[in-house]
Coordinates of C-alpha atoms in Angstrom, one line a residue:
D10 CA 0.0 0.1 -0.1
F11 CA 0.9 3.6 -0.2
Y12 CA 2.2 4.1 3.1
S13 CA 4.2 1.2 3.1
L14 CA 5.9 2.1 -0.1
L15 CA 6.7 5.5 1.3
S16 CA 8.1 3.8 4.4
K17 CA 10.4 1.6 2.4
L18 CA 11.6 4.5 0.3
L19 CA 12.1 7.2 2.9
G20 CA 12.0 5.1 6.2
E21 CA 11.2 6.7 9.7
R22 CA 14.8 7.9 10.3
E23 CA 15.5 11.5 10.9
D24 CA 18.3 11.4 8.0
V25 CA 15.6 11.7 5.1
H26 CA 17.3 14.9 4.0
V27 CA 20.4 12.9 3.5
Q28 CA 18.8 10.2 1.8
K29 CA 17.3 12.8 -0.7
H30 CA 20.5 13.7 -2.1
N31 CA 22.1 10.2 -1.5
P32 CA 19.5 7.6 -2.2
T33 CA 20.1 4.1 -0.6
E34 CA 19.4 1.0 -2.1
K35 CA 15.8 1.2 -1.2
A36 CA 15.2 3.8 -3.8
E37 CA 15.1 1.4 -6.7
P38 CA 13.8 2.8 -10.0
D39 CA 11.0 0.3 -10.0
L40 CA 9.8 1.4 -6.4
V41 CA 10.1 5.0 -7.5
A42 CA 7.8 4.2 -10.6
E43 CA 5.5 2.2 -8.3
I44 CA 4.9 5.2 -6.0
A45 CA 4.5 7.5 -8.9
N46 CA 1.5 5.5 -10.2
V47 CA -0.1 5.7 -6.7
V48 CA 0.3 9.4 -6.5
Q49 CA -1.1 9.9 -9.9
K50 CA -4.4 8.1 -8.9
K51 CA -7.4 10.4 -8.6
D52 CA -8.7 8.5 -5.4
L53 CA -5.4 9.1 -3.6
A54 CA -7.0 11.0 -0.8
R55 CA -9.6 8.2 -0.4
D56 CA -7.0 5.5 -0.3
I57 CA -5.2 7.2 2.6
A58 CA -8.4 8.2 4.4
N59 CA -9.7 4.5 4.5
H60 CA -6.3 3.2 5.5
D61 CA -6.0 1.7 9.0
E62 CA -3.5 4.1 10.0
R63 CA -5.5 7.2 10.0
D64 CA -3.6 8.9 12.6
N65 CA -0.7 9.0 10.3
I66 CA -2.3 11.0 7.4
I67 CA -0.4 14.3 8.0
L68 CA 2.8 12.2 8.2
V69 CA 2.0 10.5 4.9
K70 CA 1.5 14.0 3.4
D71 CA 4.7 15.3 4.6
R72 CA 6.5 12.2 3.1
I73 CA 4.8 12.7 -0.3
Q74 CA 6.5 16.1 -0.4
E75 CA 9.8 14.5 0.4
F76 CA 9.2 12.1 -2.1
H77 CA 8.8 14.5 -4.9
R78 CA 11.9 16.2 -3.8
L79 CA 13.8 12.8 -3.8
E80 CA 12.1 11.9 -7.0
S81 CA 13.8 14.6 -8.8
T82 CA 17.2 13.4 -8.0
L83 CA 16.4 10.0 -9.4
R84 CA 14.4 10.8 -12.5
P85 CA 16.3 11.4 -15.8
P86 CA 16.1 15.2 -16.7
E87 CA 13.7 14.4 -20.0
N88 CA 11.4 12.6 -17.7
R89 CA 11.3 14.9 -14.7
H90 CA 9.0 17.5 -16.4
F91 CA 6.3 15.1 -16.9
S92 CA 6.3 14.0 -13.2
L93 CA 6.3 17.5 -12.0
Q94 CA 3.2 18.4 -14.2
Q95 CA 1.2 15.1 -12.9
S96 CA 1.8 15.0 -9.3
K97 CA 4.3 17.6 -7.5
H98 CA 2.2 19.0 -4.7
G99 CA 2.7 22.6 -3.5
E100 CA 2.8 23.4 -7.4
G101 CA -0.5 23.1 -9.1
S102 CA -2.0 21.4 -6.2
W103 CA -4.5 22.6 -3.6
E104 CA -3.9 21.0 -0.2
K105 CA -6.6 18.8 0.7
E106 CA -6.6 19.9 4.4
H107 CA -7.8 23.5 3.3
K108 CA -10.6 22.5 1.5
G109 CA -13.1 22.7 4.4
D110 CA -11.9 26.2 5.3
F111 CA -12.2 27.8 1.8
H112 CA -15.4 29.5 0.8
I113 CA -15.8 32.3 -1.8
E114 CA -18.5 35.1 -1.2
E115 CA -19.2 38.5 -2.9
A116 CA -17.6 41.5 -1.4
V117 CA -20.9 43.6 -1.1
E118 CA -19.0 46.6 -0.2
W119 CA -17.1 47.1 -3.5
P120 CA -18.7 49.7 -5.4
G121 CA -17.7 48.6 -8.8
L122 CA -21.0 47.2 -9.3
D123 CA -22.4 50.7 -10.0
L124 CA -19.9 51.7 -12.9
K125 CA -21.6 52.6 -16.1
L126 CA -19.9 50.1 -18.4
G127 CA -20.8 48.8 -21.9
Q128 CA -20.8 44.9 -22.5
V129 CA -17.8 43.7 -20.4
S130 CA -15.8 41.0 -22.3
G131 CA -12.6 40.9 -20.6
L132 CA -10.9 41.2 -17.3
A133 CA -7.1 41.1 -16.2
L134 CA -4.8 42.1 -13.3
D135 CA -1.8 44.1 -14.1
P136 CA 1.5 43.8 -12.3
E137 CA 0.2 46.2 -9.5
N138 CA -2.6 43.9 -9.1
N139 CA -5.2 46.6 -10.3
L140 CA -8.0 45.4 -12.1
V141 CA -8.2 46.1 -16.0
V142 CA -11.4 45.9 -17.7
F143 CA -12.3 45.7 -21.4
H144 CA -15.7 46.8 -22.5
R145 CA -17.7 47.6 -25.6
G146 CA -19.0 51.2 -24.8
D147 CA -22.0 51.9 -27.0
H148 CA -21.6 49.0 -29.4
I149 CA -23.4 45.4 -28.9
W150 CA -22.8 42.2 -30.5
D151 CA -26.1 41.2 -31.8
E152 CA -27.6 39.0 -34.7
N153 CA -26.8 42.1 -37.2
S154 CA -23.2 42.3 -36.4
F155 CA -21.9 39.6 -39.0
D156 CA -23.2 38.0 -42.2
S157 CA -22.8 34.1 -42.7
K158 CA -19.4 34.7 -43.8
F159 CA -18.3 36.3 -40.4
V160 CA -17.8 39.6 -42.0
Y161 CA -18.5 42.6 -39.8
Q162 CA -21.6 44.4 -40.9
Q163 CA -21.7 47.5 -38.9
R164 CA -18.6 49.3 -39.8
G165 CA -20.6 52.7 -40.7
L166 CA -20.8 52.9 -36.8
G167 CA -17.3 53.6 -36.8
P168 CA -14.9 52.6 -33.8
I169 CA -16.1 52.8 -30.2
E170 CA -15.5 56.6 -29.1
Q171 CA -15.2 55.7 -25.3
N172 CA -12.1 54.4 -23.6
T173 CA -12.5 50.7 -23.8
I174 CA -9.7 49.6 -21.4
L175 CA -10.3 51.0 -17.8
V176 CA -7.7 50.3 -15.0
L177 CA -9.6 50.3 -11.4
N178 CA -8.4 50.2 -7.9
P179 CA -9.5 46.7 -6.9
N180 CA -10.5 48.1 -3.3
N181 CA -12.7 51.1 -4.0
A182 CA -13.2 50.8 -7.9
K183 CA -11.8 54.3 -8.4
L184 CA -10.6 54.9 -11.9
L185 CA -6.9 55.0 -12.2
H186 CA -6.2 55.0 -15.9
S187 CA -8.0 54.5 -19.3
T188 CA -7.4 54.0 -22.9
G189 CA -8.4 52.4 -26.1
K190 CA -10.5 55.0 -27.4
S191 CA -11.4 55.0 -31.4
L192 CA -9.4 51.7 -31.7
F193 CA -12.1 49.0 -31.6
Y194 CA -15.2 47.8 -32.9
L195 CA -16.2 44.7 -30.7
P196 CA -13.8 43.9 -28.0
H197 CA -13.5 40.4 -26.6
G198 CA -10.4 39.2 -25.0
L199 CA -7.9 40.7 -22.5
S200 CA -4.7 39.8 -20.8
V201 CA -2.0 41.8 -19.3
D202 CA 1.8 40.7 -19.3
K203 CA 4.5 40.8 -16.8
N204 CA 5.6 44.4 -18.4
G205 CA 2.1 45.8 -17.9
N206 CA 1.3 45.7 -21.6
Y207 CA -2.4 45.1 -22.7
W208 CA -3.0 42.2 -25.1
V209 CA -6.7 42.2 -26.5
T210 CA -8.7 40.7 -29.3
D211 CA -11.3 42.3 -31.7
V212 CA -13.9 39.8 -33.1
A213 CA -15.2 42.4 -35.5
L214 CA -11.6 43.3 -36.7
H215 CA -10.3 39.6 -36.4
Q216 CA -7.1 40.9 -34.9
V217 CA -5.1 40.8 -31.9
F218 CA -3.4 43.9 -30.4
K219 CA -0.6 44.9 -28.1
L220 CA -0.7 48.2 -26.4
G221 CA 1.6 49.8 -24.0
A222 CA -0.1 51.1 -20.7
N223 CA 0.6 54.7 -21.8
S224 CA 0.6 54.4 -25.5
K225 CA -2.4 55.5 -27.7
E226 CA -1.1 53.4 -30.9
P227 CA -0.7 49.6 -30.9
L228 CA 2.8 48.2 -30.5
L229 CA 2.1 45.1 -32.1
I230 CA -1.0 44.0 -34.5
L231 CA -1.5 40.4 -35.7
G232 CA -4.1 39.5 -38.3
V233 CA -5.7 41.5 -41.3
A234 CA -8.4 44.1 -40.3
L235 CA -11.8 43.0 -41.1
Q236 CA -10.7 40.1 -42.9
P237 CA -11.5 36.4 -41.3
G238 CA -9.5 33.5 -42.3
S239 CA -7.9 30.4 -41.5
D240 CA -4.3 30.6 -42.4
K241 CA -1.3 31.9 -40.7
N242 CA -1.8 35.5 -41.0
H243 CA -5.5 35.7 -40.5
F244 CA -8.1 35.0 -37.6
C245 CA -11.7 34.5 -37.7
Q246 CA -13.1 36.2 -34.6
P247 CA -10.3 35.5 -32.1
T248 CA -11.4 35.2 -28.5
D249 CA -8.5 35.5 -26.1
V250 CA -4.8 35.9 -26.0
A251 CA -2.1 34.9 -23.3
V252 CA 1.6 35.7 -23.0
D253 CA 4.1 33.3 -21.4
P254 CA 6.0 35.4 -18.6
I255 CA 9.0 33.1 -19.2
T256 CA 9.5 32.9 -22.9
G257 CA 7.4 35.8 -24.2
S258 CA 5.5 33.4 -26.5
I259 CA 2.1 34.4 -27.6
Y260 CA -1.0 32.2 -27.5
V261 CA -4.3 33.2 -29.3
S262 CA -7.6 31.2 -29.3
D263 CA -9.2 31.2 -32.6
G264 CA -12.1 31.4 -32.2
Y265 CA -15.7 31.5 -32.7
C266 CA -15.4 30.2 -36.5
N267 CA -12.0 28.4 -36.3
S268 CA -11.1 25.9 -33.6
R269 CA -7.5 26.3 -33.0
I270 CA -5.0 27.4 -30.6
I271 CA -1.9 29.5 -32.4
Q272 CA 1.4 30.2 -31.0
F273 CA 3.5 33.2 -32.1
S274 CA 7.0 34.3 -31.1
P275 CA 7.5 37.5 -29.0
N276 CA 7.9 39.3 -32.3
G277 CA 4.7 38.2 -33.7
L278 CA 6.0 35.3 -35.9
Y279 CA 3.8 32.3 -36.5
V280 CA 5.3 29.2 -34.6
M281 CA 2.6 26.5 -34.6
Q282 CA -0.9 25.6 -34.0
W283 CA -3.1 22.9 -32.7
G284 CA -6.7 21.9 -32.4
E285 CA -9.6 21.0 -34.9
E286 CA -13.2 21.3 -34.9
S287 CA -15.3 19.0 -32.8
S288 CA -16.6 15.8 -34.3
L289 CA -20.4 14.7 -34.1
G290 CA -21.1 13.0 -30.8
R291 CA -18.4 13.0 -28.0
S292 CA -15.7 15.2 -28.6
R293 CA -12.1 13.9 -28.5
P294 CA -9.0 15.5 -26.9
G295 CA -7.8 18.3 -28.7
Q296 CA -11.1 19.3 -30.3
F297 CA -12.6 22.5 -29.8
C298 CA -16.1 24.0 -30.0
I299 CA -15.4 27.7 -29.6
P300 CA -12.1 27.7 -27.6
H301 CA -13.4 31.0 -25.6
S302 CA -10.8 31.6 -22.8
L303 CA -7.1 30.9 -22.1
A304 CA -5.2 30.4 -18.8
L305 CA -1.6 30.1 -18.2
I306 CA -0.1 27.8 -15.7
P307 CA 3.6 28.9 -15.9
D308 CA 4.9 26.8 -13.0
L309 CA 3.5 23.6 -14.9
R310 CA 4.1 25.0 -18.3
Q311 CA 0.7 24.3 -19.3
L312 CA -2.2 26.2 -21.0
C313 CA -5.7 25.6 -20.1
V314 CA -8.6 26.3 -22.6
A315 CA -12.2 26.9 -21.8
D316 CA -13.7 24.8 -24.4
R317 CA -17.2 26.6 -24.3
E318 CA -19.7 24.7 -26.2
N319 CA -18.3 21.4 -25.1
G320 CA -18.6 22.4 -21.5
R321 CA -15.1 21.5 -20.5
I322 CA -11.5 22.5 -19.7
Q323 CA -8.7 21.3 -21.7
C324 CA -5.0 21.7 -20.8
F325 CA -2.1 21.3 -23.1
R326 CA 1.9 21.5 -22.9
L327 CA 2.9 25.1 -23.9
E328 CA 6.0 23.8 -26.0
T329 CA 4.4 21.1 -27.8
G330 CA 0.7 21.7 -27.6
E331 CA 0.3 18.0 -26.2
F332 CA -3.0 17.4 -24.6
T333 CA -2.5 16.6 -20.8
R334 CA -5.9 16.5 -19.2
E335 CA -9.5 17.3 -19.4
I336 CA -11.8 18.8 -16.4
K337 CA -15.5 18.3 -17.0
H338 CA -18.0 18.4 -14.5
K339 CA -22.0 17.7 -14.5
A340 CA -22.3 21.1 -12.8
F341 CA -20.5 22.8 -15.8
G342 CA -23.7 22.2 -17.8
R343 CA -23.3 22.7 -21.5
E344 CA -21.0 25.7 -21.6
V345 CA -17.8 26.9 -19.7
F346 CA -17.2 30.4 -20.7
A347 CA -13.9 31.5 -19.2
V348 CA -11.1 30.1 -16.8
S349 CA -8.4 31.4 -14.5
Y350 CA -5.5 29.9 -12.8
V351 CA -3.8 30.9 -9.5
P352 CA -0.4 30.2 -8.4
G353 CA -0.6 27.4 -5.7
G354 CA -3.0 25.2 -7.4
L355 CA -6.5 26.9 -7.9
L356 CA -8.4 27.0 -10.9
F357 CA -11.6 29.2 -11.4
A358 CA -14.0 29.0 -14.1
V359 CA -17.8 30.3 -14.9
N360 CA -20.3 28.3 -16.8
G361 CA -23.2 29.6 -19.0
M362 CA -27.0 29.6 -18.6
P363 CA -28.4 26.0 -18.8
Y364 CA -30.7 25.3 -21.9
P365 CA -34.5 25.4 -21.3
G366 CA -35.5 22.2 -19.5
E367 CA -32.2 21.5 -18.0
A368 CA -31.3 21.7 -14.4
G369 CA -28.4 23.7 -13.3
S370 CA -27.4 27.4 -12.3
V371 CA -25.0 29.9 -13.7
Q372 CA -22.2 30.1 -11.1
G373 CA -18.5 30.4 -10.4
F374 CA -16.4 27.5 -9.6
V375 CA -13.3 26.9 -7.4
M376 CA -11.2 23.8 -8.4
N377 CA -8.1 21.9 -7.3
F378 CA -6.2 22.0 -10.3
S379 CA -4.3 18.7 -9.4
T380 CA -7.2 16.7 -9.1
G381 CA -9.8 18.6 -11.0
E382 CA -12.4 18.3 -8.1
I383 CA -14.7 21.2 -7.3
I384 CA -13.9 22.8 -3.8
D385 CA -16.6 25.7 -3.9
T386 CA -19.1 27.5 -6.0
F387 CA -20.5 30.9 -5.8
V388 CA -22.9 33.4 -7.0
P389 CA -23.4 36.9 -6.6
L390 CA -25.5 38.4 -3.8
R391 CA -26.4 41.8 -5.6
K392 CA -28.0 41.3 -9.0
R393 CA -27.3 37.9 -10.7
F394 CA -25.3 36.5 -13.2
E395 CA -26.8 36.5 -16.8
M396 CA -23.8 36.0 -19.0
P397 CA -20.6 35.9 -17.1
H398 CA -18.1 36.3 -19.9
D399 CA -14.7 36.4 -18.2
I400 CA -13.1 35.7 -14.7
V401 CA -9.8 36.6 -13.1
A402 CA -8.4 35.7 -9.8
S403 CA -5.4 37.0 -7.9
E404 CA -3.1 35.1 -5.6
D405 CA -4.8 36.3 -2.5
R406 CA -8.0 34.6 -4.0
T407 CA -9.7 37.7 -4.7
V408 CA -12.0 37.1 -7.7
F409 CA -13.6 39.3 -10.3
V410 CA -16.3 38.3 -12.8
G411 CA -17.4 40.4 -15.8
D412 CA -20.8 39.9 -17.4
V413 CA -21.4 40.8 -20.8
H414 CA -25.3 41.1 -20.4
A415 CA -25.4 42.6 -17.1
K416 CA -22.7 44.9 -18.1
T417 CA -21.1 44.8 -14.6
V418 CA -18.1 43.4 -12.8
W419 CA -18.6 41.5 -9.5
K420 CA -16.0 41.1 -6.7
F421 CA -15.6 38.0 -4.7
A422 CA -13.1 37.0 -2.0
S423 CA -12.7 34.3 0.5
A424 CA -15.0 34.3 3.6
E425 CA -12.0 33.8 5.7
K426 CA -10.4 36.8 4.4
M427 CA -13.7 39.0 4.7
E428 CA -14.3 37.8 8.3
H429 CA -10.4 38.7 9.1
R430 CA -11.2 42.2 7.8
S431 CA -14.2 42.5 9.7
V432 CA -12.5 41.5 12.8
K433 CA -9.6 43.8 12.1
K434 CA -11.6 46.8 11.6
A435 CA -13.7 46.1 14.6
G436 CA -10.4 45.5 16.8
I437 CA -9.0 49.0 15.6
E438 CA -12.4 50.6 16.5
G439 CA -12.3 48.8 19.7
Q440 CA -8.6 49.9 20.3
E441 CA -9.3 53.3 19.4
T442 CA -12.3 53.4 22.0
K443 CA -10.2 51.9 24.7
E444 CA -7.3 54.4 24.0
S445 CA -9.7 57.5 24.3
E446 CA -11.2 56.0 27.6
T447 CA -7.5 55.4 28.8
I448 CA -6.5 59.0 28.1
V449 CA -9.6 60.3 30.0
E450 CA -8.8 58.1 33.0
T451 CA -5.4 59.3 33.0
K452 CA -6.3 62.9 33.0
L453 CA -8.5 62.2 36.0
K454 CA -6.0 60.5 38.0
N455 CA -3.5 63.0 37.3
K456 CA -6.0 66.0 38.2
P457 CA -8.3 64.7 41.0
E458 CA -9.8 68.2 41.3
S459 CA -10.7 68.2 37.9
T460 CA -13.8 66.2 38.7
D461 CA -15.1 69.0 41.0
L462 CA -14.1 71.5 38.6
L463 CA -16.3 69.8 36.0
K464 CA -19.2 69.8 38.3
N465 CA -18.9 73.3 39.1
M466 CA -18.5 74.1 35.5
D467 CA -22.0 72.1 34.9
K468 CA -23.7 74.0 37.6
Q469 CA -22.6 77.3 36.3
H470 CA -23.7 76.2 32.9
L471 CA -27.2 75.5 34.0
V472 CA -27.4 78.7 36.1
Q473 CA -26.3 80.6 32.9
Q474 CA -28.9 78.7 30.9
A475 CA -31.6 79.5 33.3
S476 CA -30.6 83.1 33.5
S477 CA -30.5 83.5 30.1
T478 CA -34.1 81.9 29.7
G479 CA -35.5 84.3 32.4
V480 CA -34.1 87.3 30.5
S481 CA -35.4 86.1 27.2
F482 CA -38.9 85.8 28.9
V483 CA -39.1 89.2 30.4
L484 CA -37.7 90.7 27.3
I485 CA -40.5 89.3 25.3
T486 CA -43.2 90.1 27.8
T487 CA -42.1 93.7 28.1
L488 CA -42.2 93.8 24.2
L489 CA -45.8 92.7 24.2
I490 CA -47.0 94.9 27.1
I491 CA -45.5 98.2 25.8
P492 CA -48.0 98.4 22.7
V493 CA -51.0 97.5 24.9
V494 CA -50.1 100.3 27.5
V495 CA -49.9 102.8 24.9
L496 CA -53.0 101.9 23.3
L497 CA -54.8 102.1 26.6
A498 CA -53.2 105.4 27.3
I499 CA -54.6 106.8 23.9
L500 CA -58.2 105.4 24.4
V501 CA -58.2 107.1 28.1
F502 CA -57.0 110.5 26.4
I503 CA -59.6 110.3 23.8
R504 CA -62.4 109.6 26.2
W505 CA -61.3 112.3 28.6
R506 CA -60.9 114.8 25.7
K507 CA -64.4 114.0 24.4
T508 CA -65.8 114.3 27.8
T509 CA -64.5 117.7 28.3
V510 CA -65.5 119.1 25.1
Y511 CA -69.1 117.8 25.1
G512 CA -69.5 119.4 28.7
D513 CA -68.4 122.7 27.6
N514 CA -70.8 122.9 24.6
S515 CA -73.9 121.8 26.6
D516 CA -73.3 124.8 29.1
G517 CA -72.6 127.6 26.6
E518 CA -74.8 126.8 23.7
H519 CA -77.6 124.7 24.5
K520 CA -77.9 125.0 28.3
L521 CA -79.1 121.5 28.3
D522 CA -78.0 118.8 31.0
S523 CA -74.3 119.2 31.7
S524 CA -73.9 115.4 31.4
S525 CA -72.2 114.5 28.3
G526 CA -73.8 111.0 28.3
R527 CA -77.1 112.5 28.5
I528 CA -76.7 115.1 25.8
L529 CA -75.6 112.3 23.5
G530 CA -78.3 110.2 24.3
R531 CA -81.0 112.9 23.7
L532 CA -79.1 113.8 20.5
R533 CA -79.5 110.2 19.3
G534 CA -83.3 110.3 20.1
K535 CA -83.2 107.4 22.9
G536 CA -86.4 107.2 25.0
G537 CA -89.5 109.2 24.8
G538 CA -88.0 112.3 26.2
G539 CA -85.5 112.9 23.4
I540 CA -85.2 115.8 21.4
N541 CA -87.4 115.7 18.0
L542 CA -85.6 118.3 15.4
G543 CA -88.7 118.4 13.5
N544 CA -90.9 119.7 16.2
F545 CA -88.1 122.0 17.2
F546 CA -87.6 123.7 14.0
A547 CA -91.6 123.6 13.3
S548 CA -92.1 125.8 16.3
H549 CA -90.2 128.6 14.8
K550 CA -91.7 130.7 12.3
G551 CA -90.7 130.1 8.7
Y552 CA -89.9 126.4 9.0
S553 CA -91.9 123.3 8.4
R554 CA -91.5 119.4 9.3
K555 CA -90.9 118.3 6.0
G556 CA -87.6 116.3 5.8
F557 CA -87.8 115.4 9.5
D558 CA -90.3 112.6 9.7
R559 CA -89.0 109.5 11.3
L560 CA -87.7 106.9 8.5
S561 CA -88.6 103.1 8.7
T562 CA -86.1 101.2 10.8
E563 CA -86.5 97.6 9.6
G564 CA -83.8 95.2 8.4
S565 CA -80.1 95.5 8.5
D566 CA -80.5 99.2 9.6
Q567 CA -82.3 98.1 12.9
E568 CA -79.2 95.9 13.6
K569 CA -76.7 98.7 13.0
D570 CA -78.5 101.2 15.1
E571 CA -78.2 98.7 17.9
D572 CA -74.7 98.2 17.4
D573 CA -74.2 102.0 17.5
G574 CA -76.2 102.3 20.5
S575 CA -74.1 99.8 22.2
D576 CA -71.0 101.5 21.2
S577 CA -72.3 104.7 22.6
E578 CA -73.2 103.2 25.7
E579 CA -69.8 101.7 26.2
E580 CA -68.1 104.9 25.5
C581 CA -70.4 107.3 27.3
S582 CA -71.5 105.8 30.6
A583 CA -71.6 108.9 32.9
S584 CA -74.8 109.4 35.1
P585 CA -76.9 112.7 34.6
L586 CA -76.3 115.3 37.0
P587 CA -79.1 116.7 39.1
P588 CA -81.2 119.6 37.1
A589 CA -80.0 123.1 37.8
P590 CA -82.1 125.4 39.9
S591 CA -84.4 127.4 38.3
S592 CA -83.6 131.2 38.0
S593 CA -85.8 133.5 40.1

C-alpha cells in the first residue's frame, strides 16, 4: 500500500534529508515508478482516508512532499518535467486539508457594481494587481453584427469613441487610468503581460493587439483588419490571448469560426498551431467548439482552454501543444465561458446559462487543479449572473467576474479573508475606544480636582442657561405689554377729551343737561323724552317738518342702530347730573 511504499523509500529515520541527496538501495527505480503510479491516482486521498493508520495522514502528506523532492534526484532530466506536471504537490495542487475552510463570497462593499460600463468582455490584473476591464462602450454584438461569412456588417458605426480599457483600484473601484478610444469595434479577450502591456482581441476586426499602458497606438498587431480567415496570417473572431511570462511566446485562441490555438514568437511570428473542430457525438481531446478563454499555468508549463460549447476545460503543454488533461463536471452544464489560474493550484471558472428544461445554474467554480475536483461554487448576492463572460483571480484569492449582458463586474473574496477584515476593523475601532477611555482616565487621575471643577462648570452652565431663559422671557413680555399700555393710554385720552368738549358745549350753547352722556343720548333720540328736531324747527316761524319725519328702521339698519347704541353706551356711561335750580 501507499504508506508502506513511502516507508520503504523514506524510512522513519530523521536522515531523510540525507537520503534525498544520497539515495540508498531502497530507492530503486521500480519502487519510484510504483509510488509515482499511486500518487497519480485520482482517489489518492480516499485511499489514505480509508487506511487503518488514519492517525498518520499528516505524516503521509509530509512524506509525499519529501518523495517528490527525492524523485527529482532519481528521474532522468527528460522525464522530470512530466512528473512535476502530474503530481508535484505545492505546485499546481491545492492542499486537501484546506478544502473545508475555503469559501468564496461576494464583497458587497465593493462599489464597482455601480460603474457605467458597456458589455464587459474581458478582465485581467496588471503587475500592480489593479483590475483592468475591457468593455464595448456603446457597441453591442447582436444578430446583425456579422453575415454568414463572419464579415462585420456595422462598419458605418465607426470605432468605439469611449475608452474601452479601464484600470480600476481593486479595493474601491476608483478609475486610475483609461485608454483604447477609437481603436476597437467589438472587444473580446484581454490579458496583461509581466511588463504591464495590454493584449486584446477584437472579433469584428479579426485581430490581436498589443498596447502599452501609456501608448495611444498599438505596439503590435496580428491579423488583417476586417478580413476573417484560417491561414497563418488571418484569424476568424479570435477570442483570447495569453503571453508566457518566461519565454514571451504569444498564444491566441481562434475562435468562434476557427477551432485552434496558435502560438507566435514574442515578435509576432507564427510558430505552430493545434486543435480541430469537434466531431459529431463525443468530442475527443484536442477538439474545440469555440475555444473561448485561456489560462496560463507557468509553473507547470501548461495552457488551459475553456472549450465553451463542449462544457469542459482542456489543458495542453506549452512547448508542444500536447493534450494533458480534461476537467469536466456535470455542474458545468453545456458551457464553460472562462477560466483563470492562481499560483498554488487553484483553478477558477464560470459557466453559461443552462438550456431550457435543463437543471443547473449560472455560477462560479473553484477547483483543485491537481485533481480537478470542485472545492467551492459561488454566485453574487447583488443582482445575478446573466452571461458571465470572463473571470480573473489574484494570489490572495480575490476573484472578479465580468458579465457581458449585465454590463457589470462583481468582486468576490474568501469568507475567511472578509471575516478577518471585519474582525480587524472592529479591533481597530475597539482599540481606539479603549485608548480614548484610557486618556480620559489618566487625566482624571493626574488631576483629581478636575472632577469637582467639571461639576462646578456644569452648575454654572445650568445657572447661565436658566438666567438666559429668564431674561428672554422678560424681554418678550415687555415688548408685548408696551404696545398695549400705549393703546390704553390713547383710549383714555380720547375719552377724557370727548367728555371735556361735550361738557363745555352743553353749558354755553344749548343750556341743556351738563352730562355728556345725557346730551349724547338725547341727540340720538333714545327714549320718549328725546329731542325731536322736526318739532323744534316747526315751532319757529318760517320752518316746516318736511324732511324730518321718522324713517323706517327695519332690516339691517335696525341691526346697525343697535350696534351703534351699544358702542355709545360703552364709550359714554356717565350718570346725568341733577337739574340746575331754576332762576328766579
